[in-house]
Amino acid sequence: MPVSIKDVAALAGVSVGTVSNVLNRPDVVADDTRRKVLSAIEELGFVRNESARQLRTGTARAIGLIVPDVSNPFFTDVARGAEDAASDAGHVVILCNSDESEQRQDRHLQLLAEQRVHGVLITPVEAPEPVQRLRARGVSVVLLDRHADVEDTCSVSVDHRLGGTLAINHLLAEGHRELAMITGPLSIAQCRQRLDGARDALVAAGRDPEGLRVIEVNAMNVVSGRNAGERVLAGTRRPDALFCANDLLALGVLQVMVRAGVRVPGELAIVGYDDIDFAAAAAVPLTSVRQPSRLLGRRAAELVLGETQSPQEHVHHHVVFSPELVVRESSRRFR
């Protein structure tokens, strides 16, 4: 038979209630008593029945995390940050991948609600209704990498418009004049904001923002980057600099250019976005706009846990981080 909480109490010479306090509220138990109980737990190999605890409390010691693409290293780093904060609070993270699909997102939200998670961190597909329904059920929600337009929901995001401006300002400062941007679907808010920032930089420099050639692809991955790179090569008027809406697109473009013998940055400068680990390790180290990905995840998890633990005292926050440009060889002009 599995070891029970009664067995632990008998070995430690304390009540079942004291063992329960050690497990759930260790701060209210005297140090000597807590050590005796923990020693008994270790000796007996006791494992608490989490399902029973969940039935009693109505919630699981878990938070959900829904991201658009778990294979993107940016979201892997975000998840690590969320997991760090959750682990510090004695929680686990349930990771879900939406693939930018409303139907898949809805299924995940339903499942997480059924699991009675403490809260949900989500980079949502555009439609806000599923998130609103989740809040109506009493589940805390924090928007991740997306600014909340309402006051009753926390959000943690990055100023992506500023990020686009940083990238184009750098390329202009390096003397590039024929500029193009490779972006994922403009239905994605972050892509639109980065494009808006790029155009802001051109306006500030006295350039026509419509002169920026925009190449839109249907996904933000390396394969789509390769396809976009082939389109650039096939064009009659090749740009001398590219701003890519994320590093995976930029790495795909870089692969195509290296195979085609196009010198980077001599003939074509490339700037990415996110500053994933692979950016610095590329064949030509990639200039990138860095997002504090791990910090995004940690801060979002801290906010959702804060709301669930003290709902009456919780104040909703809209945290916006500033990106920074990390310059490497892919965009430097040889002087």
Tab-separated table of N, CA and C in Angstrom, residues 54-136:
chain	number	residue	atom	x	y	z
A	54	GLN	N	-6.152	18.686	-4.980
A	54	GLN	CA	-6.859	19.488	-5.978
A	54	GLN	C	-8.369	19.409	-5.765
A	55	LEU	N	-8.864	18.228	-5.389
A	55	LEU	CA	-10.297	18.088	-5.132
A	55	LEU	C	-10.730	18.947	-3.941
A	56	ARG	N	-9.869	19.019	-2.919
A	56	ARG	CA	-10.211	19.796	-1.730
A	56	ARG	C	-10.197	21.299	-2.018
A	57	THR	N	-9.167	21.763	-2.762
A	57	THR	CA	-8.976	23.204	-2.942
A	57	THR	C	-9.659	23.746	-4.183
A	58	GLY	N	-9.914	22.866	-5.180
A	58	GLY	CA	-10.542	23.317	-6.422
A	58	GLY	C	-9.577	23.882	-7.433
A	59	THR	N	-8.278	23.876	-7.136
A	59	THR	CA	-7.271	24.369	-8.094
A	59	THR	C	-6.066	23.459	-8.091
A	60	ALA	N	-5.333	23.496	-9.214
A	60	ALA	CA	-4.080	22.749	-9.330
A	60	ALA	C	-2.913	23.706	-9.144
A	61	ARG	N	-1.828	23.190	-8.619
A	61	ARG	CA	-0.628	24.021	-8.474
A	61	ARG	C	0.104	24.059	-9.811
A	62	ALA	N	-0.566	24.649	-10.783
A	62	ALA	CA	-0.038	24.715	-12.152
A	62	ALA	C	-0.542	25.976	-12.815
A	63	ILE	N	0.240	26.480	-13.750
A	63	ILE	CA	-0.206	27.570	-14.612
A	63	ILE	C	-0.043	27.109	-16.062
A	64	GLY	N	-0.935	27.570	-16.909
A	64	GLY	CA	-0.855	27.234	-18.324
A	64	GLY	C	-0.071	28.286	-19.086
A	65	LEU	N	0.614	27.861	-20.125
A	65	LEU	CA	1.353	28.772	-21.003
A	65	LEU	C	1.028	28.384	-22.442
A	66	ILE	N	0.376	29.289	-23.168
A	66	ILE	CA	0.002	29.041	-24.563
A	66	ILE	C	0.800	29.984	-25.449
A	67	VAL	N	1.619	29.424	-26.339
A	67	VAL	CA	2.457	30.217	-27.237
A	67	VAL	C	2.158	29.826	-28.685
A	68	PRO	N	2.483	30.699	-29.653
A	68	PRO	CA	2.175	30.395	-31.052
A	68	PRO	C	3.015	29.285	-31.656
A	69	ASP	N	4.283	29.162	-31.211
A	69	ASP	CA	5.183	28.203	-31.864
A	69	ASP	C	6.255	27.775	-30.877
A	70	VAL	N	6.060	26.638	-30.263
A	70	VAL	CA	6.994	26.182	-29.237
A	70	VAL	C	8.353	25.810	-29.828
A	71	SER	N	8.427	25.618	-31.159
A	71	SER	CA	9.714	25.301	-31.779
A	71	SER	C	10.578	26.537	-31.983
A	72	ASN	N	10.002	27.721	-31.828
A	72	ASN	CA	10.759	28.961	-31.953
A	72	ASN	C	11.579	29.159	-30.676
A	73	PRO	N	12.900	29.275	-30.773
A	73	PRO	CA	13.732	29.404	-29.559
A	73	PRO	C	13.356	30.597	-28.685
A	74	PHE	N	12.784	31.636	-29.280
A	74	PHE	CA	12.337	32.773	-28.473
A	74	PHE	C	11.317	32.318	-27.445
A	75	PHE	N	10.333	31.525	-27.875
A	75	PHE	CA	9.299	31.072	-26.949
A	75	PHE	C	9.823	29.995	-26.001
A	76	THR	N	10.856	29.274	-26.411
A	76	THR	CA	11.497	28.341	-25.483
A	76	THR	C	12.102	29.103	-24.315
A	77	ASP	N	12.759	30.231	-24.613
A	77	ASP	CA	13.346	31.049	-23.552
A	77	ASP	C	12.264	31.679	-22.683
A	78	VAL	N	11.165	32.112	-23.298
A	78	VAL	CA	10.040	32.654	-22.532
A	78	VAL	C	9.526	31.596	-21.546
A	79	ALA	N	9.389	30.368	-22.040
A	79	ALA	CA	8.903	29.277	-21.190
A	79	ALA	C	9.848	29.009	-20.024
A	80	ARG	N	11.170	29.101	-20.290
A	80	ARG	CA	12.135	28.902	-19.209
A	80	ARG	C	11.946	29.945	-18.114
A	81	GLY	N	11.735	31.193	-18.521
A	81	GLY	CA	11.516	32.241	-17.533
A	81	GLY	C	10.258	32.016	-16.716
A	82	ALA	N	9.180	31.607	-17.392
A	82	ALA	CA	7.928	31.324	-16.687
A	82	ALA	C	8.106	30.150	-15.726
A	83	GLU	N	8.824	29.143	-16.177
A	83	GLU	CA	9.040	27.963	-15.330
A	83	GLU	C	9.875	28.314	-14.104
A	84	ASP	N	10.868	29.188	-14.272
A	84	ASP	CA	11.688	29.599	-13.128
A	84	ASP	C	10.814	30.221	-12.040
A	85	ALA	N	9.937	31.156	-12.449
A	85	ALA	CA	9.078	31.829	-11.469
A	85	ALA	C	8.072	30.857	-10.862
A	86	ALA	N	7.498	29.988	-11.697
A	86	ALA	CA	6.525	29.018	-11.195
A	86	ALA	C	7.170	28.057	-10.205
A	87	SER	N	8.362	27.590	-10.539
A	87	SER	CA	9.064	26.650	-9.653
A	87	SER	C	9.362	27.291	-8.303
A	88	ASP	N	9.754	28.562	-8.322
A	88	ASP	CA	10.022	29.267	-7.061
A	88	ASP	C	8.785	29.288	-6.172
A	89	ALA	N	7.605	29.282	-6.799
A	89	ALA	CA	6.343	29.332	-6.049
A	89	ALA	C	5.744	27.948	-5.824
A	90	GLY	N	6.476	26.881	-6.180
A	90	GLY	CA	5.969	25.528	-5.979
A	90	GLY	C	4.953	25.087	-7.005
A	91	HIS	N	4.989	25.694	-8.190
A	91	HIS	CA	4.056	25.355	-9.259
A	91	HIS	C	4.796	24.744	-10.451
A	92	VAL	N	4.014	24.146	-11.342
A	92	VAL	CA	4.555	23.658	-12.608
A	92	VAL	C	3.876	24.421	-13.744
A	93	VAL	N	4.471	24.339	-14.927
A	93	VAL	CA	3.929	25.002	-16.112
A	93	VAL	C	3.457	23.943	-17.099
A	94	ILE	N	2.227	24.103	-17.580
A	94	ILE	CA	1.702	23.248	-18.648
A	94	ILE	C	1.828	24.027	-19.951
A	95	LEU	N	2.684	23.550	-20.855
A	95	LEU	CA	3.001	24.273	-22.087
A	95	LEU	C	2.124	23.792	-23.240
A	96	CYS	N	1.496	24.741	-23.931
A	96	CYS	CA	0.610	24.441	-25.058
A	96	CYS	C	1.034	25.263	-26.267
A	97	ASN	N	0.835	24.685	-27.453
A	97	ASN	CA	1.225	25.314	-28.707
A	97	ASN	C	-0.035	25.594	-29.536
A	98	SER	N	-0.280	26.881	-29.883
A	98	SER	CA	-1.512	27.212	-30.605
A	98	SER	C	-1.352	27.170	-32.118
A	99	ASP	N	-0.124	27.270	-32.615
A	99	ASP	CA	0.111	27.332	-34.064
A	99	ASP	C	-0.700	28.450	-34.726
A	100	GLU	N	-0.938	29.535	-33.980
A	100	GLU	CA	-1.721	30.679	-34.474
A	100	GLU	C	-3.111	30.243	-34.959
A	101	SER	N	-3.638	29.178	-34.371
A	101	SER	CA	-4.961	28.671	-34.741
A	101	SER	C	-5.950	28.979	-33.615
A	102	GLU	N	-7.040	29.680	-33.947
A	102	GLU	CA	-8.050	29.987	-32.940
A	102	GLU	C	-8.672	28.717	-32.375
A	103	GLN	N	-8.923	27.729	-33.245
A	103	GLN	CA	-9.558	26.501	-32.789
A	103	GLN	C	-8.644	25.753	-31.805
A	104	ARG	N	-7.370	25.689	-32.143
A	104	ARG	CA	-6.448	24.987	-31.253
A	104	ARG	C	-6.279	25.748	-29.940
A	105	GLN	N	-6.220	27.070	-30.034
A	105	GLN	CA	-6.129	27.885	-28.830
A	105	GLN	C	-7.334	27.648	-27.925
A	106	ASP	N	-8.530	27.602	-28.521
A	106	ASP	CA	-9.753	27.391	-27.733
A	106	ASP	C	-9.732	26.044	-27.023
A	107	ARG	N	-9.233	25.015	-27.730
A	107	ARG	CA	-9.159	23.682	-27.112
A	107	ARG	C	-8.218	23.698	-25.910
A	108	HIS	N	-7.081	24.363	-26.069
A	108	HIS	CA	-6.126	24.441	-24.958
A	108	HIS	C	-6.729	25.196	-23.772
A	109	LEU	N	-7.406	26.310	-24.043
A	109	LEU	CA	-8.010	27.079	-22.963
A	109	LEU	C	-9.060	26.253	-22.225
A	110	GLN	N	-9.843	25.484	-22.966
A	110	GLN	CA	-10.848	24.631	-22.343
A	110	GLN	C	-10.189	23.570	-21.464
A	111	LEU	N	-9.138	22.948	-21.983
A	111	LEU	CA	-8.424	21.911	-21.225
A	111	LEU	C	-7.820	22.486	-19.955
A	112	LEU	N	-7.200	23.662	-20.058
A	112	LEU	CA	-6.573	24.264	-18.885
A	112	LEU	C	-7.627	24.634	-17.845
A	113	ALA	N	-8.785	25.102	-18.298
A	113	ALA	CA	-9.870	25.404	-17.357
A	113	ALA	C	-10.339	24.134	-16.661
A	114	GLU	N	-10.443	23.033	-17.402
A	114	GLU	CA	-10.851	21.759	-16.815
A	114	GLU	C	-9.832	21.254	-15.804
A	115	GLN	N	-8.567	21.566	-16.043
A	115	GLN	CA	-7.503	21.147	-15.122
A	115	GLN	C	-7.413	22.042	-13.888
A	116	ARG	N	-8.236	23.093	-13.853
A	116	ARG	CA	-8.295	24.011	-12.708
A	116	ARG	C	-6.930	24.653	-12.429
A	117	VAL	N	-6.244	25.085	-13.507
A	117	VAL	CA	-4.953	25.742	-13.310
A	117	VAL	C	-5.150	27.050	-12.558
A	118	HIS	N	-4.091	27.484	-11.891
A	118	HIS	CA	-4.165	28.737	-11.138
A	118	HIS	C	-4.291	29.945	-12.060
A	119	GLY	N	-3.709	29.879	-13.226
A	119	GLY	CA	-3.768	30.998	-14.154
A	119	GLY	C	-3.208	30.593	-15.499
A	120	VAL	N	-3.336	31.496	-16.468
A	120	VAL	CA	-2.887	31.212	-17.833
A	120	VAL	C	-2.083	32.392	-18.366
A	121	LEU	N	-0.937	32.096	-18.935
A	121	LEU	CA	-0.149	33.068	-19.697
A	121	LEU	C	-0.378	32.745	-21.164
A	122	ILE	N	-0.668	33.757	-21.965
A	122	ILE	CA	-1.028	33.462	-23.354
A	122	ILE	C	-0.570	34.559	-24.295
A	123	THR	N	0.045	34.144	-25.400
A	123	THR	CA	0.245	35.025	-26.548
A	123	THR	C	-0.910	34.710	-27.485
A	124	PRO	N	-1.970	35.517	-27.442
A	124	PRO	CA	-3.224	35.082	-28.063
A	124	PRO	C	-3.267	35.282	-29.567
A	125	VAL	N	-4.027	34.415	-30.227
A	125	VAL	CA	-4.482	34.685	-31.579
A	125	VAL	C	-5.400	35.904	-31.463
A	126	GLU	N	-5.528	36.671	-32.515
A	126	GLU	CA	-6.128	38.000	-32.439
A	126	GLU	C	-7.452	38.063	-31.685
A	127	ALA	N	-8.347	37.100	-31.881
A	127	ALA	CA	-9.678	37.177	-31.262
A	127	ALA	C	-9.568	37.157	-29.740
A	128	PRO	N	-10.118	38.180	-29.023
A	128	PRO	CA	-9.982	38.243	-27.564
A	128	PRO	C	-11.045	37.463	-26.797
A	129	GLU	N	-12.104	36.992	-27.485
A	129	GLU	CA	-13.232	36.403	-26.766
A	129	GLU	C	-12.860	35.212	-25.882
A	130	PRO	N	-12.024	34.263	-26.355
A	130	PRO	CA	-11.705	33.121	-25.487
A	130	PRO	C	-11.030	33.543	-24.193
A	131	VAL	N	-10.169	34.543	-24.255
A	131	VAL	CA	-9.499	35.021	-23.047
A	131	VAL	C	-10.515	35.639	-22.097
A	132	GLN	N	-11.449	36.397	-22.641
A	132	GLN	CA	-12.484	37.011	-21.811
A	132	GLN	C	-13.358	35.945	-21.152
A	133	ARG	N	-13.652	34.877	-21.894
A	133	ARG	CA	-14.462	33.793	-21.314
A	133	ARG	C	-13.718	33.120	-20.160
A	134	LEU	N	-12.419	32.966	-20.311
A	134	LEU	CA	-11.623	32.338	-19.257
A	134	LEU	C	-11.640	33.201	-17.999
A	135	ARG	N	-11.498	34.499	-18.159
A	135	ARG	CA	-11.547	35.398	-17.001
A	135	ARG	C	-12.929	35.354	-16.348
A	136	ALA	N	-13.961	35.218	-17.168
A	136	ALA	CA	-15.316	35.151	-16.621
A	136	ALA	C	-15.499	33.916	-15.741
